[in-house]
Amino acid sequence: MSIILALESSCDDTSAAILKDGNILTNITSSQEVHNKYGGVVPEIASRTHQKNIFFIVDTAIEKAKISKKDIDAISFTAGPGLIGSLLVTTSFAKGLALSLNIPLIGVNHLQAHVLANFIDEPKPKFPFLCLLVSGGHTQILRVDDHLHFEILGQTLDDAAGEAFDKAAKIIDLPYPGGPNIDKHAKSGNIDAFSFPTPKIKALDFSFSGLKTSFLYSVRDGIKENKNFIADNLNNICASYQHRIVSYLLQKLEKASKETGIKEIALAGGVAANSYLRKKLIEKAEKNNWETYIPASQYCTDNAAMIAITSYYKFEKGLFDNQSIKAYARQEKL
């Protein structure tokens, strides 16, 4: 029997969760809407807001779980990758609370946690499985052989899929975060209205920089011919661009499945909440006889529940960290 308090603050969401014997009791998240007016996350504002939110979020998670601090057996937190100032808030908080309660610390890799969000609810993937991890900062295809062993089969060589969505949204004056807004407008658009190129990258790696440039030039040229180009074509622009990104992602995933022979397929990361990606994955699964797994939307974006489930498997194996653990901004080996 184990109770774990999990903390997440890798970007602009402050989150705390309570897990008991592998089951999530609470998952409390506070999002920082202040960044919307800047069109992106401002790191200094994010870290300061985490400092203001962390005590309330933790207390709320504990209270709603109907436990007390003395019932907690371990504290887990996102060690990285992420914004270093934001990460330091929960790293310091976790260290201090663990020291005061004399309980173990468990540092968690943010990307592993996104993948293991697929184990919060049923059904759960069977090993080995492939996971398409797509977020604002990362795009990877992973082979997962057990809860704690991952192999990167392919990854972006420049920008991430989520960033490609957000930058395009900014070009056409959609509010931040751009991805969900593109998804919303695309529902009423025609995917064939505009043509965007599929990046030519070998193997299972990705590249989105050229696609973003193509989008910028297409919009610029459209405005030259019609100053109301964006307003007149907004839904179609969104639908066509989203279709290219999603078809590109799934093209690579299908290639990975054929090369490995693995038909257990999972999604993870913030972009996994995209409705069109979910729809097209299901269609691809029917074609290829895949078993697919997609976390609930609340577990796709940054949240402490995914940190909790990851730490549960580390707790079971006695994989604890000491007070010398440090937060890291860039990805370490999975």
PDB file of C-alpha atoms in Angstrom, residues 33-316:
ATOM      1  CA  GLU A  33      -4.001  32.475 -18.460  1.00  0.00           C
ATOM      2  CA  VAL A  34      -1.805  35.565 -18.043  1.00  0.00           C
ATOM      3  CA  HIS A  35       0.411  34.280 -20.875  1.00  0.00           C
ATOM      4  CA  ASN A  36      -2.383  34.462 -23.440  1.00  0.00           C
ATOM      5  CA  LYS A  37      -1.911  38.195 -23.967  1.00  0.00           C
ATOM      6  CA  TYR A  38       1.781  37.663 -24.748  1.00  0.00           C
ATOM      7  CA  GLY A  39       1.128  34.968 -27.351  1.00  0.00           C
ATOM      8  CA  GLY A  40       3.308  32.467 -25.499  1.00  0.00           C
ATOM      9  CA  VAL A  41       4.703  31.514 -22.106  1.00  0.00           C
ATOM     10  CA  VAL A  42       6.894  34.118 -20.388  1.00  0.00           C
ATOM     11  CA  PRO A  43       9.313  32.037 -18.248  1.00  0.00           C
ATOM     12  CA  GLU A  44       9.818  34.555 -15.436  1.00  0.00           C
ATOM     13  CA  ILE A  45       6.082  35.119 -15.015  1.00  0.00           C
ATOM     14  CA  ALA A  46       5.508  31.366 -15.085  1.00  0.00           C
ATOM     15  CA  SER A  47       7.989  30.628 -12.293  1.00  0.00           C
ATOM     16  CA  ARG A  48       6.690  33.441 -10.079  1.00  0.00           C
ATOM     17  CA  THR A  49       3.099  32.268 -10.542  1.00  0.00           C
ATOM     18  CA  HIS A  50       4.090  28.700  -9.637  1.00  0.00           C
ATOM     19  CA  GLN A  51       5.478  30.055  -6.362  1.00  0.00           C
ATOM     20  CA  LYS A  52       2.135  31.682  -5.628  1.00  0.00           C
ATOM     21  CA  ASN A  53       0.064  28.631  -6.594  1.00  0.00           C
ATOM     22  CA  ILE A  54       2.004  25.644  -5.295  1.00  0.00           C
ATOM     23  CA  PHE A  55       0.883  25.698  -1.635  1.00  0.00           C
ATOM     24  CA  PHE A  56      -2.796  26.077  -2.465  1.00  0.00           C
ATOM     25  CA  ILE A  57      -2.713  23.411  -5.209  1.00  0.00           C
ATOM     26  CA  VAL A  58      -0.959  20.871  -2.960  1.00  0.00           C
ATOM     27  CA  ASP A  59      -3.272  21.549  -0.018  1.00  0.00           C
ATOM     28  CA  THR A  60      -6.321  21.201  -2.282  1.00  0.00           C
ATOM     29  CA  ALA A  61      -5.104  17.879  -3.732  1.00  0.00           C
ATOM     30  CA  ILE A  62      -4.480  16.487  -0.244  1.00  0.00           C
ATOM     31  CA  GLU A  63      -7.787  17.754   1.148  1.00  0.00           C
ATOM     32  CA  LYS A  64      -9.875  16.382  -1.723  1.00  0.00           C
ATOM     33  CA  ALA A  65      -8.119  13.009  -1.421  1.00  0.00           C
ATOM     34  CA  LYS A  66      -9.201  12.932   2.224  1.00  0.00           C
ATOM     35  CA  ILE A  67      -5.724  12.208   3.514  1.00  0.00           C
ATOM     36  CA  SER A  68      -3.184  14.145   5.588  1.00  0.00           C
ATOM     37  CA  LYS A  69       0.474  14.874   4.929  1.00  0.00           C
ATOM     38  CA  LYS A  70       1.531  12.185   7.396  1.00  0.00           C
ATOM     39  CA  ASP A  71      -0.173   9.555   5.214  1.00  0.00           C
ATOM     40  CA  ILE A  72       2.118  10.295   2.250  1.00  0.00           C
ATOM     41  CA  ASP A  73       4.783   7.645   1.560  1.00  0.00           C
ATOM     42  CA  ALA A  74       6.755   9.479  -1.147  1.00  0.00           C
ATOM     43  CA  ILE A  75       6.836  12.744  -3.073  1.00  0.00           C
ATOM     44  CA  SER A  76       7.404  12.754  -6.819  1.00  0.00           C
ATOM     45  CA  PHE A  77       7.980  15.710  -9.102  1.00  0.00           C
ATOM     46  CA  THR A  78       8.978  16.622 -12.638  1.00  0.00           C
ATOM     47  CA  ALA A  79      12.754  16.898 -12.672  1.00  0.00           C
ATOM     48  CA  GLY A  80      12.822  17.852 -16.371  1.00  0.00           C
ATOM     49  CA  PRO A  81      12.880  18.662 -19.170  1.00  0.00           C
ATOM     50  CA  GLY A  82      11.116  22.023 -19.077  1.00  0.00           C
ATOM     51  CA  LEU A  83      11.556  25.671 -18.139  1.00  0.00           C
ATOM     52  CA  ILE A  84      14.267  25.627 -15.498  1.00  0.00           C
ATOM     53  CA  GLY A  85      12.742  28.420 -13.399  1.00  0.00           C
ATOM     54  CA  SER A  86       9.399  26.646 -13.312  1.00  0.00           C
ATOM     55  CA  LEU A  87      10.960  23.280 -12.530  1.00  0.00           C
ATOM     56  CA  LEU A  88      12.929  24.697  -9.609  1.00  0.00           C
ATOM     57  CA  VAL A  89       9.705  25.665  -7.817  1.00  0.00           C
ATOM     58  CA  THR A  90       8.379  22.128  -7.388  1.00  0.00           C
ATOM     59  CA  THR A  91      11.868  20.631  -7.105  1.00  0.00           C
ATOM     60  CA  SER A  92      12.561  22.834  -4.088  1.00  0.00           C
ATOM     61  CA  PHE A  93       9.081  22.328  -2.670  1.00  0.00           C
ATOM     62  CA  ALA A  94       9.331  18.535  -3.012  1.00  0.00           C
ATOM     63  CA  LYS A  95      12.763  18.419  -1.405  1.00  0.00           C
ATOM     64  CA  GLY A  96      11.679  20.516   1.551  1.00  0.00           C
ATOM     65  CA  LEU A  97       8.469  18.597   2.198  1.00  0.00           C
ATOM     66  CA  ALA A  98      10.162  15.209   1.791  1.00  0.00           C
ATOM     67  CA  LEU A  99      12.851  16.262   4.259  1.00  0.00           C
ATOM     68  CA  SER A 100      10.306  17.464   6.796  1.00  0.00           C
ATOM     69  CA  LEU A 101       8.259  14.263   6.524  1.00  0.00           C
ATOM     70  CA  ASN A 102      11.331  12.003   6.267  1.00  0.00           C
ATOM     71  CA  ILE A 103       9.993  10.246   3.154  1.00  0.00           C
ATOM     72  CA  PRO A 104      11.604   9.403  -0.215  1.00  0.00           C
ATOM     73  CA  LEU A 105      11.871  11.637  -3.278  1.00  0.00           C
ATOM     74  CA  ILE A 106      11.174  10.438  -6.824  1.00  0.00           C
ATOM     75  CA  GLY A 107      12.302  12.573  -9.748  1.00  0.00           C
ATOM     76  CA  VAL A 108      10.358  11.942 -12.960  1.00  0.00           C
ATOM     77  CA  ASN A 109      11.198  12.572 -16.604  1.00  0.00           C
ATOM     78  CA  HIS A 110       8.408  14.692 -18.086  1.00  0.00           C
ATOM     79  CA  LEU A 111       8.406  12.832 -21.416  1.00  0.00           C
ATOM     80  CA  GLN A 112       8.235   9.390 -19.825  1.00  0.00           C
ATOM     81  CA  ALA A 113       5.306  10.659 -17.795  1.00  0.00           C
ATOM     82  CA  HIS A 114       3.414  11.740 -20.911  1.00  0.00           C
ATOM     83  CA  VAL A 115       3.801   8.226 -22.307  1.00  0.00           C
ATOM     84  CA  LEU A 116       2.755   6.526 -19.070  1.00  0.00           C
ATOM     85  CA  ALA A 117      -0.398   8.653 -18.903  1.00  0.00           C
ATOM     86  CA  ASN A 118      -1.737   5.769 -20.977  1.00  0.00           C
ATOM     87  CA  PHE A 119      -1.612   3.634 -17.805  1.00  0.00           C
ATOM     88  CA  ILE A 120      -3.850   5.846 -15.672  1.00  0.00           C
ATOM     89  CA  ASP A 121      -7.101   4.384 -17.018  1.00  0.00           C
ATOM     90  CA  GLU A 122      -8.165   1.165 -18.697  1.00  0.00           C
ATOM     91  CA  PRO A 123      -7.473  -0.182 -21.248  1.00  0.00           C
ATOM     92  CA  LYS A 124      -3.702  -0.112 -20.863  1.00  0.00           C
ATOM     93  CA  PRO A 125      -1.179  -0.829 -23.634  1.00  0.00           C
ATOM     94  CA  LYS A 126       0.531  -4.192 -23.852  1.00  0.00           C
ATOM     95  CA  PHE A 127       4.314  -4.324 -24.150  1.00  0.00           C
ATOM     96  CA  PRO A 128       6.002  -3.659 -26.437  1.00  0.00           C
ATOM     97  CA  PHE A 129       4.089  -0.730 -27.891  1.00  0.00           C
ATOM     98  CA  LEU A 130       4.842   2.323 -29.997  1.00  0.00           C
ATOM     99  CA  CYS A 131       3.970   5.776 -28.729  1.00  0.00           C
ATOM    100  CA  LEU A 132       3.668   8.933 -30.789  1.00  0.00           C
ATOM    101  CA  LEU A 133       4.598  11.684 -28.340  1.00  0.00           C
ATOM    102  CA  VAL A 134       3.554  15.088 -29.666  1.00  0.00           C
ATOM    103  CA  SER A 135       3.653  18.316 -27.677  1.00  0.00           C
ATOM    104  CA  GLY A 136       4.682  21.953 -27.896  1.00  0.00           C
ATOM    105  CA  GLY A 137       8.300  21.068 -27.222  1.00  0.00           C
ATOM    106  CA  HIS A 138       8.737  17.504 -28.460  1.00  0.00           C
ATOM    107  CA  THR A 139       7.789  15.171 -31.284  1.00  0.00           C
ATOM    108  CA  GLN A 140       9.003  11.588 -30.985  1.00  0.00           C
ATOM    109  CA  ILE A 141       8.173   8.015 -31.866  1.00  0.00           C
ATOM    110  CA  LEU A 142       9.091   5.750 -28.969  1.00  0.00           C
ATOM    111  CA  ARG A 143       9.295   2.016 -28.533  1.00  0.00           C
ATOM    112  CA  VAL A 144       8.206   1.145 -24.993  1.00  0.00           C
ATOM    113  CA  ASP A 145       9.309  -2.266 -23.707  1.00  0.00           C
ATOM    114  CA  ASP A 146       8.157  -1.859 -20.108  1.00  0.00           C
ATOM    115  CA  HIS A 147       7.084   0.927 -17.780  1.00  0.00           C
ATOM    116  CA  LEU A 148      10.589   2.302 -17.392  1.00  0.00           C
ATOM    117  CA  HIS A 149      12.405   1.345 -20.607  1.00  0.00           C
ATOM    118  CA  PHE A 150      11.979   3.538 -23.704  1.00  0.00           C
ATOM    119  CA  GLU A 151      13.805   3.717 -27.024  1.00  0.00           C
ATOM    120  CA  ILE A 152      13.573   6.767 -29.295  1.00  0.00           C
ATOM    121  CA  LEU A 153      13.021   5.520 -32.852  1.00  0.00           C
ATOM    122  CA  GLY A 154      12.549   8.961 -34.386  1.00  0.00           C
ATOM    123  CA  GLN A 155      12.296  12.584 -33.309  1.00  0.00           C
ATOM    124  CA  THR A 156      12.080  16.081 -34.698  1.00  0.00           C
ATOM    125  CA  LEU A 157      15.290  17.574 -36.016  1.00  0.00           C
ATOM    126  CA  ASP A 158      14.118  21.127 -35.393  1.00  0.00           C
ATOM    127  CA  ASP A 159      10.665  22.290 -34.269  1.00  0.00           C
ATOM    128  CA  ALA A 160       7.920  20.291 -32.573  1.00  0.00           C
ATOM    129  CA  ALA A 161       4.439  19.652 -33.955  1.00  0.00           C
ATOM    130  CA  GLY A 162       2.827  21.688 -31.194  1.00  0.00           C
ATOM    131  CA  GLU A 163       5.090  24.632 -31.963  1.00  0.00           C
ATOM    132  CA  ALA A 164       4.190  24.336 -35.651  1.00  0.00           C
ATOM    133  CA  PHE A 165       0.534  24.728 -34.672  1.00  0.00           C
ATOM    134  CA  ASP A 166       1.172  27.648 -32.330  1.00  0.00           C
ATOM    135  CA  LYS A 167       3.394  29.590 -34.743  1.00  0.00           C
ATOM    136  CA  ALA A 168       0.879  29.178 -37.577  1.00  0.00           C
ATOM    137  CA  ALA A 169      -1.928  30.368 -35.308  1.00  0.00           C
ATOM    138  CA  LYS A 170       0.083  33.475 -34.478  1.00  0.00           C
ATOM    139  CA  ILE A 171       0.584  34.220 -38.190  1.00  0.00           C
ATOM    140  CA  ILE A 172      -3.186  34.193 -38.785  1.00  0.00           C
ATOM    141  CA  ASP A 173      -3.933  36.126 -35.586  1.00  0.00           C
ATOM    142  CA  LEU A 174      -5.521  33.317 -33.590  1.00  0.00           C
ATOM    143  CA  PRO A 175      -5.100  33.615 -29.806  1.00  0.00           C
ATOM    144  CA  TYR A 176      -2.655  31.548 -27.764  1.00  0.00           C
ATOM    145  CA  PRO A 177      -2.622  28.596 -27.305  1.00  0.00           C
ATOM    146  CA  GLY A 178      -2.826  28.223 -31.062  1.00  0.00           C
ATOM    147  CA  GLY A 179      -3.238  24.467 -31.469  1.00  0.00           C
ATOM    148  CA  PRO A 180      -6.717  24.162 -29.926  1.00  0.00           C
ATOM    149  CA  ASN A 181      -7.909  27.210 -31.876  1.00  0.00           C
ATOM    150  CA  ILE A 182      -6.700  25.791 -35.185  1.00  0.00           C
ATOM    151  CA  ASP A 183      -8.441  22.525 -34.300  1.00  0.00           C
ATOM    152  CA  LYS A 184     -11.683  24.398 -33.591  1.00  0.00           C
ATOM    153  CA  HIS A 185     -11.711  26.347 -36.866  1.00  0.00           C
ATOM    154  CA  ALA A 186     -10.577  23.329 -38.891  1.00  0.00           C
ATOM    155  CA  LYS A 187     -13.780  21.470 -38.048  1.00  0.00           C
ATOM    156  CA  SER A 188     -15.662  23.703 -40.514  1.00  0.00           C
ATOM    157  CA  GLY A 189     -12.925  23.820 -43.150  1.00  0.00           C
ATOM    158  CA  ASN A 190     -11.920  21.947 -46.295  1.00  0.00           C
ATOM    159  CA  ILE A 191      -8.659  19.988 -45.962  1.00  0.00           C
ATOM    160  CA  ASP A 192      -8.086  20.228 -49.726  1.00  0.00           C
ATOM    161  CA  ALA A 193      -8.515  23.999 -50.000  1.00  0.00           C
ATOM    162  CA  PHE A 194      -4.773  24.677 -49.711  1.00  0.00           C
ATOM    163  CA  SER A 195      -1.726  22.544 -50.377  1.00  0.00           C
ATOM    164  CA  PHE A 196       1.206  22.406 -47.963  1.00  0.00           C
ATOM    165  CA  PRO A 197       4.276  20.233 -48.635  1.00  0.00           C
ATOM    166  CA  THR A 198       5.110  17.047 -46.754  1.00  0.00           C
ATOM    167  CA  PRO A 199       8.619  17.413 -45.274  1.00  0.00           C
ATOM    168  CA  LYS A 200      11.187  15.088 -46.861  1.00  0.00           C
ATOM    169  CA  ILE A 201      13.077  13.633 -43.921  1.00  0.00           C
ATOM    170  CA  LYS A 202      14.498  10.117 -44.031  1.00  0.00           C
ATOM    171  CA  ALA A 203      13.926   7.297 -41.544  1.00  0.00           C
ATOM    172  CA  LEU A 204      11.522   8.046 -38.679  1.00  0.00           C
ATOM    173  CA  ASP A 205      12.663  11.576 -37.881  1.00  0.00           C
ATOM    174  CA  PHE A 206      10.565  14.712 -38.337  1.00  0.00           C
ATOM    175  CA  SER A 207      11.067  18.315 -39.415  1.00  0.00           C
ATOM    176  CA  PHE A 208       8.525  21.123 -39.165  1.00  0.00           C
ATOM    177  CA  SER A 209      10.577  24.241 -39.914  1.00  0.00           C
ATOM    178  CA  GLY A 210      10.031  24.040 -43.685  1.00  0.00           C
ATOM    179  CA  LEU A 211       6.322  23.471 -43.239  1.00  0.00           C
ATOM    180  CA  LYS A 212       6.047  26.573 -41.058  1.00  0.00           C
ATOM    181  CA  THR A 213       7.906  28.594 -43.681  1.00  0.00           C
ATOM    182  CA  SER A 214       5.591  27.315 -46.413  1.00  0.00           C
ATOM    183  CA  PHE A 215       2.588  28.333 -44.315  1.00  0.00           C
ATOM    184  CA  LEU A 216       4.008  31.822 -43.767  1.00  0.00           C
ATOM    185  CA  TYR A 217       4.650  32.339 -47.500  1.00  0.00           C
ATOM    186  CA  SER A 218       1.202  31.024 -48.449  1.00  0.00           C
ATOM    187  CA  VAL A 219      -0.530  33.454 -46.103  1.00  0.00           C
ATOM    188  CA  ARG A 220       1.708  36.339 -47.150  1.00  0.00           C
ATOM    189  CA  ASP A 221       1.020  35.706 -50.848  1.00  0.00           C
ATOM    190  CA  GLY A 222      -2.703  35.360 -50.174  1.00  0.00           C
ATOM    191  CA  ILE A 223      -2.812  38.721 -48.414  1.00  0.00           C
ATOM    192  CA  LYS A 224      -1.039  40.370 -51.359  1.00  0.00           C
ATOM    193  CA  GLU A 225      -3.905  39.329 -53.620  1.00  0.00           C
ATOM    194  CA  ASN A 226      -6.688  39.871 -51.081  1.00  0.00           C
ATOM    195  CA  LYS A 227      -6.268  41.929 -47.920  1.00  0.00           C
ATOM    196  CA  ASN A 228      -9.114  39.939 -46.345  1.00  0.00           C
ATOM    197  CA  PHE A 229      -7.488  36.623 -47.260  1.00  0.00           C
ATOM    198  CA  ILE A 230      -7.268  35.309 -43.698  1.00  0.00           C
ATOM    199  CA  ALA A 231     -10.808  36.233 -42.702  1.00  0.00           C
ATOM    200  CA  ASP A 232     -12.242  34.889 -45.967  1.00  0.00           C
ATOM    201  CA  ASN A 233     -10.380  31.570 -45.719  1.00  0.00           C
ATOM    202  CA  LEU A 234      -9.728  31.028 -42.003  1.00  0.00           C
ATOM    203  CA  ASN A 235     -11.461  27.658 -41.606  1.00  0.00           C
ATOM    204  CA  ASN A 236      -9.983  26.256 -44.810  1.00  0.00           C
ATOM    205  CA  ILE A 237      -6.483  27.454 -43.921  1.00  0.00           C
ATOM    206  CA  CYS A 238      -6.732  25.749 -40.533  1.00  0.00           C
ATOM    207  CA  ALA A 239      -8.161  22.536 -41.956  1.00  0.00           C
ATOM    208  CA  SER A 240      -5.546  22.227 -44.706  1.00  0.00           C
ATOM    209  CA  TYR A 241      -2.594  22.970 -42.429  1.00  0.00           C
ATOM    210  CA  GLN A 242      -3.821  20.689 -39.650  1.00  0.00           C
ATOM    211  CA  HIS A 243      -4.388  17.901 -42.169  1.00  0.00           C
ATOM    212  CA  ARG A 244      -0.803  18.151 -43.395  1.00  0.00           C
ATOM    213  CA  ILE A 245       0.670  17.983 -39.889  1.00  0.00           C
ATOM    214  CA  VAL A 246      -1.545  15.075 -38.813  1.00  0.00           C
ATOM    215  CA  SER A 247      -1.047  13.076 -42.019  1.00  0.00           C
ATOM    216  CA  TYR A 248       2.723  13.582 -41.708  1.00  0.00           C
ATOM    217  CA  LEU A 249       2.752  12.380 -38.095  1.00  0.00           C
ATOM    218  CA  LEU A 250       0.699   9.286 -38.902  1.00  0.00           C
ATOM    219  CA  GLN A 251       2.717   8.523 -42.035  1.00  0.00           C
ATOM    220  CA  LYS A 252       5.834   8.190 -39.864  1.00  0.00           C
ATOM    221  CA  LEU A 253       3.978   6.227 -37.204  1.00  0.00           C
ATOM    222  CA  GLU A 254       2.697   3.781 -39.813  1.00  0.00           C
ATOM    223  CA  LYS A 255       6.252   3.366 -41.110  1.00  0.00           C
ATOM    224  CA  ALA A 256       7.489   2.628 -37.579  1.00  0.00           C
ATOM    225  CA  SER A 257       4.780   0.011 -37.077  1.00  0.00           C
ATOM    226  CA  LYS A 258       5.685  -1.739 -40.328  1.00  0.00           C
ATOM    227  CA  GLU A 259       9.407  -1.707 -39.551  1.00  0.00           C
ATOM    228  CA  THR A 260       9.004  -3.058 -36.006  1.00  0.00           C
ATOM    229  CA  GLY A 261       5.951  -5.251 -36.532  1.00  0.00           C
ATOM    230  CA  ILE A 262       4.366  -3.663 -33.453  1.00  0.00           C
ATOM    231  CA  LYS A 263       0.615  -3.049 -33.651  1.00  0.00           C
ATOM    232  CA  GLU A 264       0.058  -1.744 -30.128  1.00  0.00           C
ATOM    233  CA  ILE A 265      -0.048   2.024 -30.705  1.00  0.00           C
ATOM    234  CA  ALA A 266      -0.438   4.875 -28.209  1.00  0.00           C
ATOM    235  CA  LEU A 267      -0.651   8.675 -28.321  1.00  0.00           C
ATOM    236  CA  ALA A 268       0.728  11.062 -25.712  1.00  0.00           C
ATOM    237  CA  GLY A 269       1.437  14.759 -25.155  1.00  0.00           C
ATOM    238  CA  GLY A 270      -0.576  17.942 -25.472  1.00  0.00           C
ATOM    239  CA  VAL A 271      -1.178  17.559 -29.217  1.00  0.00           C
ATOM    240  CA  ALA A 272      -2.750  14.155 -28.496  1.00  0.00           C
ATOM    241  CA  ALA A 273      -5.816  16.143 -27.422  1.00  0.00           C
ATOM    242  CA  ASN A 274      -6.256  17.302 -31.038  1.00  0.00           C
ATOM    243  CA  SER A 275      -9.594  15.941 -32.262  1.00  0.00           C
ATOM    244  CA  TYR A 276      -8.473  15.468 -35.865  1.00  0.00           C
ATOM    245  CA  LEU A 277      -5.363  13.526 -34.828  1.00  0.00           C
ATOM    246  CA  ARG A 278      -7.483  11.247 -32.666  1.00  0.00           C
ATOM    247  CA  LYS A 279      -9.978  10.697 -35.480  1.00  0.00           C
ATOM    248  CA  LYS A 280      -7.333   9.950 -38.112  1.00  0.00           C
ATOM    249  CA  LEU A 281      -5.438   7.616 -35.762  1.00  0.00           C
ATOM    250  CA  ILE A 282      -8.584   5.529 -35.307  1.00  0.00           C
ATOM    251  CA  GLU A 283      -9.014   5.381 -39.082  1.00  0.00           C
ATOM    252  CA  LYS A 284      -5.372   4.349 -39.512  1.00  0.00           C
ATOM    253  CA  ALA A 285      -5.830   1.710 -36.814  1.00  0.00           C
ATOM    254  CA  GLU A 286      -8.754   0.139 -38.649  1.00  0.00           C
ATOM    255  CA  LYS A 287      -6.685  -0.018 -41.835  1.00  0.00           C
ATOM    256  CA  ASN A 288      -3.635  -1.571 -40.151  1.00  0.00           C
ATOM    257  CA  ASN A 289      -5.360  -3.706 -37.499  1.00  0.00           C
ATOM    258  CA  TRP A 290      -3.789  -1.699 -34.663  1.00  0.00           C
ATOM    259  CA  GLU A 291      -4.832  -1.664 -31.026  1.00  0.00           C
ATOM    260  CA  THR A 292      -4.802   2.015 -30.075  1.00  0.00           C
ATOM    261  CA  TYR A 293      -4.615   3.844 -26.761  1.00  0.00           C
ATOM    262  CA  ILE A 294      -5.291   7.538 -26.193  1.00  0.00           C
ATOM    263  CA  PRO A 295      -5.287   9.121 -22.705  1.00  0.00           C
ATOM    264  CA  ALA A 296      -8.262  11.170 -21.586  1.00  0.00           C
ATOM    265  CA  SER A 297      -7.818  14.794 -22.642  1.00  0.00           C
ATOM    266  CA  GLN A 298      -7.088  15.922 -19.064  1.00  0.00           C
ATOM    267  CA  TYR A 299      -4.068  13.598 -19.029  1.00  0.00           C
ATOM    268  CA  CYS A 300      -2.667  14.782 -22.382  1.00  0.00           C
ATOM    269  CA  THR A 301      -1.744  18.292 -21.302  1.00  0.00           C
ATOM    270  CA  ASP A 302       0.758  18.851 -18.480  1.00  0.00           C
ATOM    271  CA  ASN A 303      -0.643  17.378 -15.274  1.00  0.00           C
ATOM    272  CA  ALA A 304       0.521  15.771 -12.045  1.00  0.00           C
ATOM    273  CA  ALA A 305      -1.455  12.549 -12.543  1.00  0.00           C
ATOM    274  CA  MET A 306       0.999  11.433 -15.217  1.00  0.00           C
ATOM    275  CA  ILE A 307       3.884  12.199 -12.840  1.00  0.00           C
ATOM    276  CA  ALA A 308       2.122  10.172 -10.163  1.00  0.00           C
ATOM    277  CA  ILE A 309       1.602   7.059 -12.299  1.00  0.00           C
ATOM    278  CA  THR A 310       5.227   7.143 -13.455  1.00  0.00           C
ATOM    279  CA  SER A 311       6.499   7.474  -9.908  1.00  0.00           C
ATOM    280  CA  TYR A 312       4.284   4.552  -8.871  1.00  0.00           C
ATOM    281  CA  TYR A 313       6.302   2.187 -11.068  1.00  0.00           C
ATOM    282  CA  LYS A 314       9.555   3.653  -9.766  1.00  0.00           C
ATOM    283  CA  PHE A 315       8.309   3.348  -6.182  1.00  0.00           C
ATOM    284  CA  GLU A 316       7.492  -0.333  -6.738  1.00  0.00           C
TER     285      GLU A 316
END
